[in-house]
Coordinates of C-alpha atoms in Angstrom, one line a residue:
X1 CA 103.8 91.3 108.4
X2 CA 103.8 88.3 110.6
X3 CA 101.9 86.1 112.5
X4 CA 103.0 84.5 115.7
X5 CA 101.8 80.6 116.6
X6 CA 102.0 78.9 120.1
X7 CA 104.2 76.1 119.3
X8 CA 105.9 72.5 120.5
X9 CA 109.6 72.4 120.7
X10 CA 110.0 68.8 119.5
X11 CA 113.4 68.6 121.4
X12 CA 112.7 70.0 124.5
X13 CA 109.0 69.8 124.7
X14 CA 108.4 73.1 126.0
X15 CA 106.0 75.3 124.9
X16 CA 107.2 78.2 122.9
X17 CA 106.1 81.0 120.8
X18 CA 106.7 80.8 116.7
X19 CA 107.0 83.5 114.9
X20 CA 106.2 83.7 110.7
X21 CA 107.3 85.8 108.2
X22 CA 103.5 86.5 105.9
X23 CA 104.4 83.9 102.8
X24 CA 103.5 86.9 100.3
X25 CA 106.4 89.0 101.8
X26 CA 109.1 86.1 101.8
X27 CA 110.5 87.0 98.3
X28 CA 110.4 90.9 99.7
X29 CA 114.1 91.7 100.4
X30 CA 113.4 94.5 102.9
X31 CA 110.8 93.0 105.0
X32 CA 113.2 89.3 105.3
X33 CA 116.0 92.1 106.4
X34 CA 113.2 94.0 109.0
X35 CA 112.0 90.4 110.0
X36 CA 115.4 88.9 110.8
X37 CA 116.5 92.0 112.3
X38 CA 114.7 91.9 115.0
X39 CA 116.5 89.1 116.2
X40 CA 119.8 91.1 116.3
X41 CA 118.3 94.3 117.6
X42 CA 117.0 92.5 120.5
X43 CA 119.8 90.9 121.8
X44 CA 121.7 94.0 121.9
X45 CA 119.3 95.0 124.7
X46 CA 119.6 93.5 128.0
X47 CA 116.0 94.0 129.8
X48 CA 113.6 92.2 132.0
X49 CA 111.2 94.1 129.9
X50 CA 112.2 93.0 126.3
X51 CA 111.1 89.3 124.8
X52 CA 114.2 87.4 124.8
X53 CA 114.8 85.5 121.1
X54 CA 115.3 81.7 122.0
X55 CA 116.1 80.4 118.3
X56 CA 116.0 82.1 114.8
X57 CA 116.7 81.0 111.5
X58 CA 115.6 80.1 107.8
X59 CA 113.0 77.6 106.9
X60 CA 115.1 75.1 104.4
X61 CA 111.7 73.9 102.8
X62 CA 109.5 77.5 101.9
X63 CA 112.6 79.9 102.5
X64 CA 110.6 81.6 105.5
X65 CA 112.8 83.1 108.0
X66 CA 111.2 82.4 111.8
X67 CA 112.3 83.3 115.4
X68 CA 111.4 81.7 118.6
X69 CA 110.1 83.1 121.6
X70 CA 108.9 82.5 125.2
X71 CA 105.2 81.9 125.2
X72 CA 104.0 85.1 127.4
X73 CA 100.3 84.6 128.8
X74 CA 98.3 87.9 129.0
X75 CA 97.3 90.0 126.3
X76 CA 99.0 93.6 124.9
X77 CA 98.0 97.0 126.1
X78 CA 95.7 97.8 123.0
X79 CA 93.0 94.7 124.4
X80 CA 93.7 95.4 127.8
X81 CA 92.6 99.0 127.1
X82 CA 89.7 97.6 124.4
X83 CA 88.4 95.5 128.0
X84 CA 88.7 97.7 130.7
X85 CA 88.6 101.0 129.2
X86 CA 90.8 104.4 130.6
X87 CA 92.8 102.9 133.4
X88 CA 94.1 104.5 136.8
X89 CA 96.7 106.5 137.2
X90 CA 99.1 104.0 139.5
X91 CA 98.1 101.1 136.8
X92 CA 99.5 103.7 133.9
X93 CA 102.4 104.7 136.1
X94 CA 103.1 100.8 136.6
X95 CA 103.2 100.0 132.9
X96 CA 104.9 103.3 132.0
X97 CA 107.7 102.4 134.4
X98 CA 108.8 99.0 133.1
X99 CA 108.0 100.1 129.2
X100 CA 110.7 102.8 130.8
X101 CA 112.9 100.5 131.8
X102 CA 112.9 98.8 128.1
X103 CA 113.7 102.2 126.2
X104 CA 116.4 103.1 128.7
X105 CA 118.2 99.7 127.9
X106 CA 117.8 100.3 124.5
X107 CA 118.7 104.2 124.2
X108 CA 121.4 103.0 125.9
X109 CA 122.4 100.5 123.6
X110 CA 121.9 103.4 120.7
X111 CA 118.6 101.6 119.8
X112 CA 115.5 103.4 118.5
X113 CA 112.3 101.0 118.6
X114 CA 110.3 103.8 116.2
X115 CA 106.7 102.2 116.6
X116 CA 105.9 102.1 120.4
X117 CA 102.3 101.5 120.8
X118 CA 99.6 99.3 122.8
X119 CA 99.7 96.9 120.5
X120 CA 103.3 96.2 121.4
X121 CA 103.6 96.5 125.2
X122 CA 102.7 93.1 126.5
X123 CA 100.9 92.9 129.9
X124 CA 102.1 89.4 130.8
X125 CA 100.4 87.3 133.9
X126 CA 103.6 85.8 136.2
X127 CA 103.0 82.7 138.3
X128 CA 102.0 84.7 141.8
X129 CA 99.7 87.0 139.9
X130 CA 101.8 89.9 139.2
X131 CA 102.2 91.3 135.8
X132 CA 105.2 91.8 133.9
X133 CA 105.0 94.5 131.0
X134 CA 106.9 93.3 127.9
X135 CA 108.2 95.7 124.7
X136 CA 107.7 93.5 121.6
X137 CA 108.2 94.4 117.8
X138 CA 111.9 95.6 117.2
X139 CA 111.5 94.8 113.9
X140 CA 111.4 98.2 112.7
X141 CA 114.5 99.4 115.4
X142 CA 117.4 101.3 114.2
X143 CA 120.5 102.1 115.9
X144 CA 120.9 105.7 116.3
X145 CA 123.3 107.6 113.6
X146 CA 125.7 110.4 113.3
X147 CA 124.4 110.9 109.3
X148 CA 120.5 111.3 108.9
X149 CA 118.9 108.7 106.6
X150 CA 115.6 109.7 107.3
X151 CA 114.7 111.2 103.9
X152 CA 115.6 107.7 102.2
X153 CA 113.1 105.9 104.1
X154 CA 109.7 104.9 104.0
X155 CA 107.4 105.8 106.7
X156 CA 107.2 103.5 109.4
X157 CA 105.6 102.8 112.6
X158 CA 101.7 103.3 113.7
X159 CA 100.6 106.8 112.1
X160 CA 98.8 107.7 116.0
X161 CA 102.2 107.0 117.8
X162 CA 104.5 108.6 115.1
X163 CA 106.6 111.5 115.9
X164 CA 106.6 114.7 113.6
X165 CA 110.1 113.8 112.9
X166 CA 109.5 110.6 111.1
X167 CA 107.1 112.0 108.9
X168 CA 108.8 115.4 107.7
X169 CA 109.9 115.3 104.5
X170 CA 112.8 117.5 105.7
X171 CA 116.4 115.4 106.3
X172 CA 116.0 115.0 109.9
X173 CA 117.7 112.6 112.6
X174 CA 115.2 109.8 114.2
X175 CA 116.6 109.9 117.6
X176 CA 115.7 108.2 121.1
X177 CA 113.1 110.9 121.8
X178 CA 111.0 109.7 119.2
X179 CA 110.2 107.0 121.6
X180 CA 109.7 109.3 124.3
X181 CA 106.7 111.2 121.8
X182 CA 105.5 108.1 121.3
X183 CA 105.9 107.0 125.3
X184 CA 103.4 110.3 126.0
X185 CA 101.1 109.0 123.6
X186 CA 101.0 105.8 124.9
X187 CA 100.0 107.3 128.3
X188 CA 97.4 109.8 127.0
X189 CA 95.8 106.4 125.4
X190 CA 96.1 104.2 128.6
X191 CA 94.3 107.2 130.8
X192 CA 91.8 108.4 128.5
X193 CA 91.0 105.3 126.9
X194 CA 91.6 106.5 123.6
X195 CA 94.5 107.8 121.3
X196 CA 95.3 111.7 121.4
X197 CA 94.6 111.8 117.9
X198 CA 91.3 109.8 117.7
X199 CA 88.8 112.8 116.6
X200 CA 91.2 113.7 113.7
X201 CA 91.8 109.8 112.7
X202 CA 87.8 109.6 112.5
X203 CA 87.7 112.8 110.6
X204 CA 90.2 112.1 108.4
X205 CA 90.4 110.4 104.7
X206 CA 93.4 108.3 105.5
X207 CA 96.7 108.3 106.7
X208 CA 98.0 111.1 105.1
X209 CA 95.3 113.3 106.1
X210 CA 96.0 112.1 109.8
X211 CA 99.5 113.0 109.6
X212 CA 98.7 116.3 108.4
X213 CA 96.6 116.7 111.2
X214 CA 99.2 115.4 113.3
X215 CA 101.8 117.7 111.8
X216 CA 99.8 120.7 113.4
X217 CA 100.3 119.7 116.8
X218 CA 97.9 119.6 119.9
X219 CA 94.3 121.6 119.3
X220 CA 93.4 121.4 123.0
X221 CA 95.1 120.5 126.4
X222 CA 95.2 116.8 127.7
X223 CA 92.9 117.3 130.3
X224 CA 90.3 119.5 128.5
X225 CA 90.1 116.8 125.3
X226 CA 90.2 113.7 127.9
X227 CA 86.9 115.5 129.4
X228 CA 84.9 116.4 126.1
X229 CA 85.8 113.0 124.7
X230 CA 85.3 110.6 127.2
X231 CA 84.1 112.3 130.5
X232 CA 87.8 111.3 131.9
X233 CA 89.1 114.1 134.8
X234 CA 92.8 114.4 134.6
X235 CA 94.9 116.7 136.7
X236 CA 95.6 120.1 134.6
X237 CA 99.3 119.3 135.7
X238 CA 98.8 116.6 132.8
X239 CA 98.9 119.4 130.1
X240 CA 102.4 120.4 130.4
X241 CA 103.6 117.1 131.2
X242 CA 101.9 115.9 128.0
X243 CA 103.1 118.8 125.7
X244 CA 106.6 118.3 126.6
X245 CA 106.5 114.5 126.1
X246 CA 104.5 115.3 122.9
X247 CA 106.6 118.9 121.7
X248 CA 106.9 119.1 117.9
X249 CA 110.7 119.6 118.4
X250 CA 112.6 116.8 120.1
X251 CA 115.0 118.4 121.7
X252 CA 112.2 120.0 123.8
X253 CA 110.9 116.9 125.3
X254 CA 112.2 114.8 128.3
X255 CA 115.9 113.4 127.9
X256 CA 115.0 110.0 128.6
X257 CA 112.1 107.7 129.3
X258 CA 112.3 107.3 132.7
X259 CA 113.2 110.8 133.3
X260 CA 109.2 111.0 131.6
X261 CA 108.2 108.5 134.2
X262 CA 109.3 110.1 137.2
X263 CA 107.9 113.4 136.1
X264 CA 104.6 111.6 135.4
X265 CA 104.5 110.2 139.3
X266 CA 104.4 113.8 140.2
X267 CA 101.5 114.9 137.7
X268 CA 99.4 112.4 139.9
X269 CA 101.5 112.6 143.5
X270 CA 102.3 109.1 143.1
X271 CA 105.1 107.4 144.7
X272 CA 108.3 107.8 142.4
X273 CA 109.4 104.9 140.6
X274 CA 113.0 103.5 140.9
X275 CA 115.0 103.2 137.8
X276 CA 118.4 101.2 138.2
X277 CA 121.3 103.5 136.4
X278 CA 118.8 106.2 135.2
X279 CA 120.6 108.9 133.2
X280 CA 119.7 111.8 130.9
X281 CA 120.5 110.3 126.8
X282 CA 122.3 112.8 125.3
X283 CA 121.0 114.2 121.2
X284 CA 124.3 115.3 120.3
X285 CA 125.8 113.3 117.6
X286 CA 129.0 111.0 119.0
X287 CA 132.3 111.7 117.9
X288 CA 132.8 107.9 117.5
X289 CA 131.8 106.0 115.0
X290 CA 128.8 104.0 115.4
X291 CA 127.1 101.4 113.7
X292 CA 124.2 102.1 110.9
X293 CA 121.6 100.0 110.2
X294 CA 120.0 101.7 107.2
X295 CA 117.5 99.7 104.6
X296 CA 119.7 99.8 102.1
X297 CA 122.4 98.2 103.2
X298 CA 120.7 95.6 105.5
X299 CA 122.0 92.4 104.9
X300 CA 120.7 88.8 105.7
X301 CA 122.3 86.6 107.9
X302 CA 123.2 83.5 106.9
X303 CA 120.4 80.4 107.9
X304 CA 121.7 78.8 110.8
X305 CA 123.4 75.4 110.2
X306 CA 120.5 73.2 112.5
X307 CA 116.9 73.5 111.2
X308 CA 114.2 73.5 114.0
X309 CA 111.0 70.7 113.7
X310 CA 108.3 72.7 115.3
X311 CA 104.1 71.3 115.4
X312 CA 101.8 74.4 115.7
X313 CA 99.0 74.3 118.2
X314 CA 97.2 76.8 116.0
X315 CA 93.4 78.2 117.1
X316 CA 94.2 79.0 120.7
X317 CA 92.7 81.6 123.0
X318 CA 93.8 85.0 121.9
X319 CA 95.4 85.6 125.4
X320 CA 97.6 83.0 125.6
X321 CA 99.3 83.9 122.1
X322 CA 100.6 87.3 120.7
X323 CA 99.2 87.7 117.5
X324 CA 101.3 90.3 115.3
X325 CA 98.9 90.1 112.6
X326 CA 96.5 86.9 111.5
X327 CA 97.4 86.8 107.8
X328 CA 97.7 83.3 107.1
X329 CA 97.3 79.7 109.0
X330 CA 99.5 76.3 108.6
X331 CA 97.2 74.0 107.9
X332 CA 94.2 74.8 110.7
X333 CA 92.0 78.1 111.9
X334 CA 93.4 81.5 113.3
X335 CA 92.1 84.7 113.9
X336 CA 89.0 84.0 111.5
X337 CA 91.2 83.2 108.6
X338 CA 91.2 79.7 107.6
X339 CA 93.8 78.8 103.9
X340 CA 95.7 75.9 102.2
X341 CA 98.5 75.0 104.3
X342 CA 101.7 76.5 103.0
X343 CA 105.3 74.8 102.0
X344 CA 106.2 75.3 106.0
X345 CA 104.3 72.4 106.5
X346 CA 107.0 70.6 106.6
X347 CA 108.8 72.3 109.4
X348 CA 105.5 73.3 111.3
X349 CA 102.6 70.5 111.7
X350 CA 99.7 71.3 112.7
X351 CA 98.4 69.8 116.1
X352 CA 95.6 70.1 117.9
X353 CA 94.7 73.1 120.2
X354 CA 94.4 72.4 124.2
X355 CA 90.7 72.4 125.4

Protein backbone atom coordinates (compact mmCIF):
# COMPACT_ATOMS: atom_id res chain seq x y z
CA UNK A 1 0.00 0.00 0.00
CA UNK A 2 2.97 2.22 0.78
CA UNK A 3 6.40 2.59 0.85
CA UNK A 4 8.29 4.59 3.42
CA UNK A 5 11.75 6.65 2.28
CA UNK A 6 14.47 8.08 4.73
CA UNK A 7 14.28 11.59 3.72
CA UNK A 8 15.90 15.37 4.06
CA UNK A 9 13.76 18.05 5.49
CA UNK A 10 14.92 20.90 3.30
CA UNK A 11 13.89 23.43 6.13
CA UNK A 12 15.19 22.00 9.00
CA UNK A 13 17.71 19.66 7.78
CA UNK A 14 16.83 16.84 9.90
CA UNK A 15 16.47 13.57 8.93
CA UNK A 16 13.03 12.25 8.70
CA UNK A 17 10.98 9.42 7.59
CA UNK A 18 8.59 9.89 4.22
CA UNK A 19 5.92 8.07 3.80
CA UNK A 20 4.09 7.25 0.01
CA UNK A 21 0.96 6.45 -0.95
CA UNK A 22 1.67 3.25 -4.03
CA UNK A 23 1.00 5.66 -7.27
CA UNK A 24 -1.43 2.82 -8.63
CA UNK A 25 -3.74 3.30 -5.57
CA UNK A 26 -3.70 7.24 -5.68
CA UNK A 27 -6.92 7.54 -7.75
CA UNK A 28 -8.43 4.58 -5.17
CA UNK A 29 -10.83 6.63 -2.93
CA UNK A 30 -10.70 4.17 0.05
CA UNK A 31 -7.13 3.56 0.26
CA UNK A 32 -6.34 7.85 0.03
CA UNK A 33 -9.11 7.77 3.00
CA UNK A 34 -7.16 4.51 4.92
CA UNK A 35 -3.78 6.35 4.08
CA UNK A 36 -4.58 9.73 5.41
CA UNK A 37 -6.31 8.32 8.25
CA UNK A 38 -3.74 7.24 9.83
CA UNK A 39 -2.61 10.60 10.43
CA UNK A 40 -5.78 11.36 12.45
CA UNK A 41 -6.05 8.01 14.22
CA UNK A 42 -2.62 8.50 15.51
CA UNK A 43 -2.76 11.61 17.11
CA UNK A 44 -5.72 10.70 19.00
CA UNK A 45 -3.34 8.35 20.97
CA UNK A 46 -0.97 9.73 23.26
CA UNK A 47 1.97 6.95 23.68
CA UNK A 48 5.67 6.67 24.03
CA UNK A 49 4.96 3.61 22.14
CA UNK A 50 3.12 5.04 18.92
CA UNK A 51 5.16 6.93 15.85
CA UNK A 52 4.32 10.44 16.32
CA UNK A 53 3.15 12.10 12.68
CA UNK A 54 5.47 15.20 12.18
CA UNK A 55 3.80 16.66 8.86
CA UNK A 56 1.06 15.26 6.47
CA UNK A 57 -0.48 16.45 3.51
CA UNK A 58 -1.25 16.27 -0.39
CA UNK A 59 1.47 16.26 -3.05
CA UNK A 60 0.17 19.43 -5.35
CA UNK A 61 2.21 17.98 -8.40
CA UNK A 62 1.03 13.82 -8.58
CA UNK A 63 -1.94 14.19 -6.13
CA UNK A 64 -0.18 11.65 -3.60
CA UNK A 65 -1.07 12.17 -0.13
CA UNK A 66 2.28 11.64 2.27
CA UNK A 67 3.01 11.83 6.04
CA UNK A 68 6.07 12.48 7.85
CA UNK A 69 7.70 10.63 10.51
CA UNK A 70 10.66 10.32 12.88
CA UNK A 71 13.38 8.23 11.27
CA UNK A 72 13.43 5.15 13.95
CA UNK A 73 16.74 3.00 13.60
CA UNK A 74 16.22 -0.80 14.25
CA UNK A 75 14.29 -3.03 12.43
CA UNK A 76 10.36 -4.56 13.22
CA UNK A 77 9.68 -7.66 15.13
CA UNK A 78 9.03 -9.87 11.96
CA UNK A 79 13.22 -9.43 10.97
CA UNK A 80 14.15 -9.38 14.40
CA UNK A 81 12.41 -12.79 14.71
CA UNK A 82 13.62 -13.88 10.83
CA UNK A 83 17.51 -13.11 12.72
CA UNK A 84 17.45 -14.44 15.95
CA UNK A 85 14.84 -16.96 15.86
CA UNK A 86 12.33 -17.86 19.11
CA UNK A 87 13.33 -15.35 21.62
CA UNK A 88 13.29 -15.52 25.64
CA UNK A 89 10.79 -15.13 27.66
CA UNK A 90 11.86 -11.63 29.54
CA UNK A 91 12.78 -10.25 25.79
CA UNK A 92 8.91 -11.25 24.87
CA UNK A 93 7.63 -9.94 28.12
CA UNK A 94 9.71 -6.69 27.34
CA UNK A 95 8.23 -6.12 23.94
CA UNK A 96 4.77 -7.29 25.05
CA UNK A 97 4.77 -4.74 27.75
CA UNK A 98 5.38 -1.52 25.76
CA UNK A 99 3.22 -2.99 22.57
CA UNK A 100 0.77 -2.97 25.95
CA UNK A 101 1.23 0.19 26.66
CA UNK A 102 0.28 1.38 22.92
CA UNK A 103 -3.19 -0.63 22.85
CA UNK A 104 -4.11 0.65 26.36
CA UNK A 105 -3.66 4.30 25.05
CA UNK A 106 -5.60 3.52 22.18
CA UNK A 107 -8.51 1.26 23.69
CA UNK A 108 -8.65 4.08 25.67
CA UNK A 109 -9.04 6.46 23.18
CA UNK A 110 -11.93 3.95 21.60
CA UNK A 111 -9.24 2.97 18.94
CA UNK A 112 -9.01 -0.47 17.44
CA UNK A 113 -5.59 -0.91 15.43
CA UNK A 114 -7.15 -4.37 13.71
CA UNK A 115 -3.84 -5.71 12.10
CA UNK A 116 -1.29 -6.07 15.05
CA UNK A 117 1.52 -8.11 13.87
CA UNK A 118 5.59 -8.31 13.71
CA UNK A 119 5.70 -6.52 10.88
CA UNK A 120 4.35 -3.58 12.71
CA UNK A 121 5.97 -3.47 16.14
CA UNK A 122 9.14 -1.64 15.71
CA UNK A 123 12.14 -2.56 17.92
CA UNK A 124 13.93 0.76 17.81
CA UNK A 125 17.83 1.24 18.97
CA UNK A 126 17.84 4.59 21.58
CA UNK A 127 21.13 6.49 21.94
CA UNK A 128 22.38 4.47 25.38
CA UNK A 129 21.56 1.08 23.80
CA UNK A 130 18.18 0.47 25.05
CA UNK A 131 15.33 -0.42 22.81
CA UNK A 132 12.16 1.23 22.49
CA UNK A 133 9.29 -0.91 20.93
CA UNK A 134 7.12 1.22 18.50
CA UNK A 135 3.25 0.29 17.11
CA UNK A 136 3.22 1.39 13.47
CA UNK A 137 0.37 1.03 10.83
CA UNK A 138 -2.88 2.67 12.07
CA UNK A 139 -3.95 2.93 8.83
CA UNK A 140 -6.48 0.35 8.97
CA UNK A 141 -7.71 1.64 12.85
CA UNK A 142 -11.25 2.26 13.62
CA UNK A 143 -12.75 3.83 16.49
CA UNK A 144 -14.88 1.55 18.34
CA UNK A 145 -18.92 1.72 17.61
CA UNK A 146 -22.22 1.30 19.30
CA UNK A 147 -23.73 -0.08 15.56
CA UNK A 148 -21.76 -3.05 13.98
CA UNK A 149 -20.43 -2.28 10.48
CA UNK A 150 -18.53 -5.27 10.21
CA UNK A 151 -20.63 -7.03 7.58
CA UNK A 152 -20.05 -4.01 5.12
CA UNK A 153 -16.47 -4.36 5.13
CA UNK A 154 -13.79 -5.91 3.53
CA UNK A 155 -11.45 -8.10 5.33
CA UNK A 156 -8.61 -6.52 6.66
CA UNK A 157 -5.53 -7.05 8.53
CA UNK A 158 -2.80 -10.07 8.20
CA UNK A 159 -4.96 -13.36 7.81
CA UNK A 160 -2.29 -15.15 10.77
CA UNK A 161 -3.07 -12.24 13.25
CA UNK A 162 -6.90 -11.88 12.42
CA UNK A 163 -9.44 -12.55 14.93
CA UNK A 164 -12.48 -14.91 14.18
CA UNK A 165 -14.57 -11.87 14.54
CA UNK A 166 -13.29 -10.04 11.59
CA UNK A 167 -13.67 -12.78 9.41
CA UNK A 168 -17.30 -14.05 10.23
CA UNK A 169 -19.71 -13.34 7.84
CA UNK A 170 -22.08 -12.88 10.76
CA UNK A 171 -22.83 -8.88 11.78
CA UNK A 172 -20.46 -8.75 14.58
CA UNK A 173 -18.74 -5.80 16.58
CA UNK A 174 -14.82 -5.45 16.02
CA UNK A 175 -13.92 -4.50 19.41
CA UNK A 176 -10.56 -3.70 21.47
CA UNK A 177 -10.14 -7.51 22.15
CA UNK A 178 -9.45 -8.13 18.72
CA UNK A 179 -6.11 -6.66 19.44
CA UNK A 180 -5.78 -8.64 22.41
CA UNK A 181 -6.27 -12.06 19.89
CA UNK A 182 -4.00 -10.70 17.96
CA UNK A 183 -1.50 -9.53 21.03
CA UNK A 184 -1.54 -13.60 21.97
CA UNK A 185 -0.53 -14.33 18.58
CA UNK A 186 2.08 -12.00 18.49
CA UNK A 187 3.58 -13.65 21.54
CA UNK A 188 3.08 -17.35 20.42
CA UNK A 189 5.24 -16.03 17.25
CA UNK A 190 8.00 -14.09 19.22
CA UNK A 191 8.56 -17.46 21.59
CA UNK A 192 8.20 -20.10 19.19
CA UNK A 193 9.64 -18.46 16.38
CA UNK A 194 6.92 -19.05 14.23
CA UNK A 195 3.15 -18.05 13.78
CA UNK A 196 0.46 -20.31 15.58
CA UNK A 197 -1.00 -20.96 12.38
CA UNK A 198 2.02 -21.76 10.29
CA UNK A 199 1.37 -25.70 9.61
CA UNK A 200 -2.16 -24.76 8.26
CA UNK A 201 -0.86 -21.52 6.19
CA UNK A 202 1.70 -24.21 4.52
CA UNK A 203 -1.09 -26.58 4.07
CA UNK A 204 -3.38 -24.36 2.82
CA UNK A 205 -4.44 -23.19 -0.92
CA UNK A 206 -4.67 -19.52 0.07
CA UNK A 207 -6.15 -17.25 2.26
CA UNK A 208 -9.47 -18.45 2.48
CA UNK A 209 -8.47 -21.87 3.18
CA UNK A 210 -6.32 -20.36 6.11
CA UNK A 211 -9.11 -18.65 7.59
CA UNK A 212 -11.14 -21.58 7.52
CA UNK A 213 -8.65 -23.31 9.24
CA UNK A 214 -8.34 -20.52 11.52
CA UNK A 215 -12.10 -20.42 12.03
CA UNK A 216 -11.74 -23.97 13.82
CA UNK A 217 -9.69 -22.82 16.53
CA UNK A 218 -6.59 -24.26 18.24
CA UNK A 219 -5.75 -28.20 17.17
CA UNK A 220 -3.18 -28.65 19.91
CA UNK A 221 -1.91 -26.74 23.08
CA UNK A 222 0.79 -23.92 22.90
CA UNK A 223 3.34 -25.76 24.46
CA UNK A 224 2.75 -29.19 22.76
CA UNK A 225 2.76 -27.44 18.94
CA UNK A 226 5.81 -25.11 20.10
CA UNK A 227 7.74 -28.63 20.79
CA UNK A 228 6.72 -30.71 17.62
CA UNK A 229 7.37 -27.64 15.49
CA UNK A 230 10.41 -26.25 16.54
CA UNK A 231 11.86 -28.18 19.50
CA UNK A 232 10.82 -24.95 21.71
CA UNK A 233 9.91 -25.99 25.66
CA UNK A 234 7.29 -23.65 26.99
CA UNK A 235 5.76 -23.77 30.39
CA UNK A 236 2.29 -25.82 30.16
CA UNK A 237 1.00 -22.74 32.13
CA UNK A 238 1.28 -21.18 28.45
CA UNK A 239 -1.78 -23.20 27.23
CA UNK A 240 -4.41 -21.51 29.17
CA UNK A 241 -2.86 -18.24 29.00
CA UNK A 242 -2.72 -18.71 25.25
CA UNK A 243 -6.32 -19.94 24.82
CA UNK A 244 -7.84 -17.21 26.68
CA UNK A 245 -5.83 -14.50 24.75
CA UNK A 246 -6.68 -16.52 21.61
CA UNK A 247 -10.67 -17.72 22.72
CA UNK A 248 -12.99 -17.81 19.62
CA UNK A 249 -15.43 -15.56 21.66
CA UNK A 250 -14.11 -12.13 22.73
CA UNK A 251 -15.65 -11.64 25.51
CA UNK A 252 -13.82 -14.67 26.92
CA UNK A 253 -10.39 -13.31 26.55
CA UNK A 254 -8.41 -10.81 28.84
CA UNK A 255 -10.08 -7.24 29.30
CA UNK A 256 -7.25 -5.40 28.31
CA UNK A 257 -3.69 -5.64 26.98
CA UNK A 258 -1.80 -5.14 29.82
CA UNK A 259 -4.06 -7.06 31.96
CA UNK A 260 -2.61 -9.95 29.13
CA UNK A 261 0.81 -8.79 30.05
CA UNK A 262 0.73 -9.15 33.61
CA UNK A 263 -0.79 -12.50 33.39
CA UNK A 264 1.87 -13.48 30.89
CA UNK A 265 4.86 -12.49 33.71
CA UNK A 266 3.25 -15.08 35.72
CA UNK A 267 3.14 -17.93 32.98
CA UNK A 268 7.06 -17.54 33.14
CA UNK A 269 7.47 -16.15 37.10
CA UNK A 270 8.84 -13.02 35.70
CA UNK A 271 8.86 -9.91 37.46
CA UNK A 272 5.42 -8.05 36.82
CA UNK A 273 5.48 -5.17 34.59
CA UNK A 274 4.14 -1.70 35.68
CA UNK A 275 1.47 -0.19 33.63
CA UNK A 276 0.68 3.61 34.40
CA UNK A 277 -3.41 3.87 34.83
CA UNK A 278 -4.00 0.15 33.86
CA UNK A 279 -7.78 -0.63 33.86
CA UNK A 280 -10.05 -3.44 32.61
CA UNK A 281 -11.82 -1.84 28.88
CA UNK A 282 -15.16 -2.48 29.14
CA UNK A 283 -17.32 -4.42 25.74
CA UNK A 284 -20.49 -3.09 26.56
CA UNK A 285 -21.68 -0.65 24.13
CA UNK A 286 -21.60 3.27 25.60
CA UNK A 287 -24.70 5.07 26.07
CA UNK A 288 -22.95 8.10 24.52
CA UNK A 289 -22.60 8.72 21.27
CA UNK A 290 -19.36 8.11 19.87
CA UNK A 291 -17.70 8.83 16.83
CA UNK A 292 -17.69 6.31 13.61
CA UNK A 293 -15.21 5.94 11.25
CA UNK A 294 -16.79 3.55 8.76
CA UNK A 295 -15.40 3.21 4.84
CA UNK A 296 -18.09 4.61 3.59
CA UNK A 297 -18.36 7.61 4.90
CA UNK A 298 -14.60 8.43 5.25
CA UNK A 299 -13.92 11.63 4.05
CA UNK A 300 -10.56 13.35 2.88
CA UNK A 301 -9.11 16.09 4.59
CA UNK A 302 -8.44 18.99 2.87
CA UNK A 303 -4.34 19.35 1.54
CA UNK A 304 -2.73 21.45 3.92
CA UNK A 305 -2.18 25.12 2.69
CA UNK A 306 2.10 24.73 2.77
CA UNK A 307 3.56 22.06 0.52
CA UNK A 308 6.67 20.21 1.92
CA UNK A 309 10.15 20.02 -0.53
CA UNK A 310 11.58 16.81 0.53
CA UNK A 311 15.07 14.91 -1.45
CA UNK A 312 14.86 11.12 -0.79
CA UNK A 313 17.94 9.31 0.27
CA UNK A 314 16.56 6.22 -1.40
CA UNK A 315 18.66 2.67 -1.29
CA UNK A 316 19.61 2.63 2.37
CA UNK A 317 20.24 -0.15 4.80
CA UNK A 318 17.00 -1.95 5.56
CA UNK A 319 17.56 -1.18 9.31
CA UNK A 320 17.70 2.27 9.28
CA UNK A 321 14.34 2.62 7.27
CA UNK A 322 10.77 1.02 7.89
CA UNK A 323 9.75 -0.27 4.71
CA UNK A 324 5.77 -0.77 4.57
CA UNK A 325 6.00 -2.40 1.32
CA UNK A 326 8.80 -1.76 -1.63
CA UNK A 327 6.38 -1.12 -4.56
CA UNK A 328 7.87 1.62 -6.37
CA UNK A 329 11.15 3.96 -6.24
CA UNK A 330 11.51 7.96 -7.02
CA UNK A 331 13.94 8.02 -9.26
CA UNK A 332 16.81 5.48 -7.74
CA UNK A 333 16.94 1.55 -6.21
CA UNK A 334 14.78 0.17 -3.28
CA UNK A 335 14.07 -3.08 -2.00
CA UNK A 336 15.18 -4.80 -5.45
CA UNK A 337 12.74 -2.76 -7.45
CA UNK A 338 14.26 -0.19 -9.60
CA UNK A 339 11.18 2.12 -12.17
CA UNK A 340 10.78 5.48 -13.94
CA UNK A 341 10.69 8.15 -11.49
CA UNK A 342 7.08 9.19 -10.86
CA UNK A 343 5.25 12.86 -11.10
CA UNK A 344 6.49 13.25 -7.14
CA UNK A 345 9.72 14.05 -8.52
CA UNK A 346 9.04 17.19 -8.16
CA UNK A 347 8.42 17.24 -4.39
CA UNK A 348 10.89 14.34 -3.63
CA UNK A 349 14.48 14.39 -5.41
CA UNK A 350 16.39 11.89 -5.31
CA UNK A 351 19.91 12.10 -3.45
CA UNK A 352 22.36 10.03 -2.81
CA UNK A 353 22.45 7.35 -0.01
CA UNK A 354 25.07 7.67 2.99
CA UNK A 355 28.03 5.17 2.72
Amino acid sequence: MATVYEALDLRTERVRALKLLQPSLVSNDVHRRRFTREATVTAKVASDHVVDILDAGIDEASGSPFLVMPLLAGRDLAAEIEVRGALDAPTVLSYLTQIARALDRAHEARIVHRDLKPANVFIAERDDGSTQVMVLDFGIAKLIDRVSTRATEAILGSPLYLAPEQVRYKKERVTERADIYALGQLAYTALVGEAYYAPEDEASDGVMGLLMEMAVGETEPASARARARRSVELPEAIDAWFARATARDPSARFDSASEAVIAFAGVFELPVPEFRNARPVTTTPSTEPQEVIAEAELSEPPPPPARRSWRAALGVAGTAVVVVAAFWTVGARSAGREEQPSATDSAVRAAPSSP
